[in-house]
Tab-separated table of C-alpha atoms in Angstrom:
chain	number	residue	atom	x	y	z
C	1	MET	CA	68.422	-33.156	112.860
C	2	THR	CA	70.395	-36.278	112.879
C	3	GLY	CA	69.450	-37.328	109.483
C	4	LYS	CA	67.575	-39.684	111.458
C	5	LYS	CA	63.699	-40.484	111.333
C	6	GLN	CA	61.956	-39.136	114.691
C	7	THR	CA	58.527	-40.975	115.262
C	8	THR	CA	56.024	-40.764	118.242
C	9	THR	CA	53.029	-42.960	119.082
C	10	ILE	CA	50.069	-41.020	119.549
C	11	GLU	CA	47.160	-43.041	121.233
C	12	TYR	CA	43.652	-41.226	120.091
C	13	ILE	CA	41.481	-40.746	123.433
C	14	GLY	CA	38.096	-40.748	121.142
C	15	HIS	CA	36.103	-40.113	118.221
C	16	VAL	CA	34.052	-37.623	116.035
C	17	ARG	CA	30.928	-38.256	115.522
C	18	SER	CA	29.158	-35.443	112.737
C	19	PRO	CA	27.172	-34.661	109.933
C	20	ARG	CA	29.876	-33.702	107.744
C	21	THR	CA	31.135	-37.224	106.604
C	22	GLU	CA	33.440	-35.540	103.434
C	23	MET	CA	36.785	-33.229	103.873
C	24	THR	CA	34.970	-30.061	102.591
C	25	ASP	CA	36.170	-26.633	102.676
C	26	ASP	CA	33.964	-24.501	103.965
C	27	HIS	CA	30.408	-23.578	105.821
C	28	TRP	CA	31.718	-25.810	109.368
C	29	GLY	CA	30.001	-22.265	111.345
C	30	SER	CA	26.393	-23.890	112.311
C	31	VAL	CA	27.908	-28.352	111.938
C	32	ILE	CA	26.622	-29.804	115.699
C	33	SER	CA	29.208	-32.607	116.505
C	34	GLU	CA	30.459	-34.728	118.884
C	35	ILE	CA	33.180	-35.669	121.042
C	36	VAL	CA	32.979	-39.878	122.467
C	37	VAL	CA	35.803	-39.625	125.083
C	38	ASP	CA	37.187	-43.401	124.828
C	39	GLU	CA	36.000	-45.530	127.392
C	40	LYS	CA	38.737	-46.497	128.756
C	41	ILE	CA	39.215	-42.801	129.736
C	42	PRO	CA	37.840	-41.826	133.029
C	43	LEU	CA	35.075	-39.395	133.253
C	44	SER	CA	36.915	-37.356	135.988
C	45	ALA	CA	39.301	-36.790	133.252
C	46	LEU	CA	36.178	-35.362	131.876
C	47	LYS	CA	35.331	-32.482	135.417
C	48	GLY	CA	34.979	-29.122	135.194
C	49	LEU	CA	35.227	-29.203	131.441
C	50	ASP	CA	32.248	-28.081	131.169
C	51	SER	CA	32.684	-24.822	132.683
C	52	PHE	CA	34.098	-23.605	130.033
C	53	SER	CA	32.043	-22.768	126.592
C	54	HIS	CA	34.854	-23.717	123.866
C	55	LEU	CA	37.245	-26.499	123.200
C	56	GLU	CA	40.717	-26.598	121.150
C	57	ILE	CA	40.215	-30.184	119.980
C	58	VAL	CA	43.638	-31.782	118.112
C	59	PHE	CA	42.759	-34.381	116.012
C	60	HIS	CA	44.291	-36.855	113.442
C	61	MET	CA	42.815	-36.144	109.758
C	62	ASP	CA	43.238	-39.804	108.957
C	63	GLN	CA	41.236	-39.976	106.320
C	64	VAL	CA	43.164	-37.188	103.809
C	65	ASP	CA	44.273	-38.877	100.987
C	66	GLN	CA	47.795	-39.921	101.464
C	67	ASN	CA	48.798	-39.501	97.673
C	68	LYS	CA	47.536	-35.910	98.899
C	69	ILE	CA	50.363	-34.543	101.344
C	70	VAL	CA	52.105	-31.962	100.474
C	71	TYR	CA	56.249	-31.190	101.629
C	72	GLN	CA	55.938	-28.080	99.778
C	73	ASP	CA	54.599	-24.672	98.756
C	74	ARG	CA	51.267	-25.088	96.599
C	75	HIS	CA	48.857	-22.209	95.974
C	76	PRO	CA	45.933	-22.636	98.509
C	77	ARG	CA	43.063	-24.828	97.262
C	78	ASN	CA	44.709	-24.253	93.773
C	79	ASN	CA	43.417	-21.338	93.113
C	80	THR	CA	46.533	-18.879	91.569
C	81	ASP	CA	44.893	-15.711	92.353
C	82	TRP	CA	46.477	-16.491	96.087
C	83	PRO	CA	51.045	-16.508	96.358
C	84	SER	CA	52.261	-19.767	95.821
C	85	VAL	CA	53.031	-20.234	100.542
C	86	GLY	CA	54.662	-23.421	102.523
C	87	ILE	CA	52.495	-25.788	103.008
C	88	PHE	CA	53.291	-24.795	107.045
C	89	ALA	CA	52.179	-21.101	105.803
C	90	GLN	CA	48.712	-22.618	105.430
C	91	ARG	CA	46.229	-24.646	107.227
C	92	ALA	CA	45.555	-27.055	104.523
C	93	LYS	CA	44.158	-30.508	105.492
C	94	GLY	CA	47.183	-32.482	103.530
C	95	ARG	CA	49.598	-32.044	105.714
C	96	PRO	CA	52.414	-33.669	107.189
C	97	ASN	CA	50.911	-35.808	109.620
C	98	ALA	CA	47.673	-34.198	108.770
C	99	ILE	CA	47.552	-33.158	112.680
C	100	GLY	CA	44.137	-30.879	112.817
C	101	VAL	CA	43.921	-27.618	115.896
C	102	SER	CA	40.778	-26.652	115.999
C	103	ARG	CA	38.737	-23.956	118.300
C	104	CYS	CA	35.001	-24.973	119.165
C	105	ALA	CA	31.918	-23.731	121.145
C	106	LEU	CA	31.198	-27.162	124.251
C	107	LEU	CA	27.106	-26.832	124.099
C	108	GLU	CA	26.660	-29.670	126.409
C	109	MET	CA	28.901	-32.727	128.123
C	110	ASN	CA	26.889	-35.999	128.973
C	111	GLY	CA	29.208	-38.573	130.806
C	112	ASN	CA	32.253	-39.177	127.904
C	113	LYS	CA	29.929	-37.047	125.099
C	114	LEU	CA	30.567	-33.387	124.320
C	115	THR	CA	28.349	-31.451	122.048
C	116	VAL	CA	30.365	-29.047	119.987
C	117	LYS	CA	29.163	-26.425	117.159
C	118	ALA	CA	32.178	-25.794	114.537
C	119	LEU	CA	34.314	-27.940	114.572
C	120	ASP	CA	35.780	-28.543	111.330
C	121	ALA	CA	36.241	-32.848	111.639
C	122	ILE	CA	34.395	-35.045	109.644
C	123	ASP	CA	32.146	-38.343	111.361
C	124	GLY	CA	35.196	-40.829	112.263
C	125	THR	CA	38.041	-38.838	112.853
C	126	PRO	CA	40.234	-39.632	115.371
C	127	VAL	CA	40.602	-37.270	118.220
C	128	ILE	CA	44.114	-36.585	119.903
C	129	ASP	CA	43.543	-34.321	122.463
C	130	ILE	CA	41.140	-31.640	124.196
C	131	LYS	CA	41.497	-28.902	125.799
C	132	PRO	CA	39.546	-26.041	127.503
C	133	TYR	CA	40.199	-23.077	125.585
C	134	VAL	CA	41.596	-19.947	127.809
C	135	ASN	CA	41.879	-16.685	126.420
C	136	GLU	CA	45.480	-16.175	128.106
C	137	PHE	CA	46.360	-19.096	125.713
C	138	GLY	CA	45.767	-16.505	123.038
C	139	PRO	CA	47.959	-14.803	121.059
C	140	ILE	CA	49.619	-12.046	122.861
C	141	GLY	CA	50.256	-8.467	120.737
C	142	GLU	CA	48.867	-7.484	117.551
C	143	VAL	CA	47.821	-10.258	114.774
C	144	ARG	CA	48.352	-9.887	110.865
C	145	GLN	CA	48.008	-12.426	108.426
C	146	PRO	CA	47.828	-12.231	104.561
C	147	GLY	CA	44.377	-10.570	102.659
C	148	TRP	CA	44.489	-13.730	100.942
C	149	ILE	CA	43.918	-16.009	103.597
C	150	THR	CA	41.417	-13.787	104.735
C	151	GLU	CA	39.018	-14.028	101.322
C	152	LEU	CA	39.737	-17.719	102.188
C	153	MET	CA	38.297	-17.763	105.226
C	154	LYS	CA	34.648	-16.081	104.979
C	155	ASN	CA	33.238	-18.703	104.349
C	156	TYR	CA	34.716	-21.453	106.425
C	157	TYR	CA	32.802	-21.013	109.714
C	158	LYS	CA	29.257	-19.678	107.334
C	159	ASP	CA	26.084	-21.341	107.645
C	160	GLY	CA	26.086	-23.477	105.010
C	161	SER	CA	22.287	-23.429	104.218
C	162	SER	CA	22.342	-19.549	102.794
């Protein structure tokens, strides 16, 4: 890097409508949301998307408090039982650029509206991109992760009613 700040401009392509309005960490598994694609995007851009069961959604976590953005290491969820790791070794919302990536089930398409399940984005979240989930883009080889992240994620996609 040259030391010069490098930036880009990304235009949102839509927004999330969700019953979740607060950035809480767990119980996203039963959340039904809607992605409303902006009317400036032709419907033909969505053609064929309904033949996929799952989507990858790239979104801007624009409602994160800017004072909570982290650039260094920290204990995930402030839990000192877990190791202090760099912000890029965790999926925390308070990260530089506040970009989220989530995989969710596509339940229905109706015009410019996509009904999805288990999208961990709150109401009003701007959508940057929609991609079909493709098995061949999944990990190649064995996946490994530390035990603390498995513990952290145990309730992330569980139904919050139980």
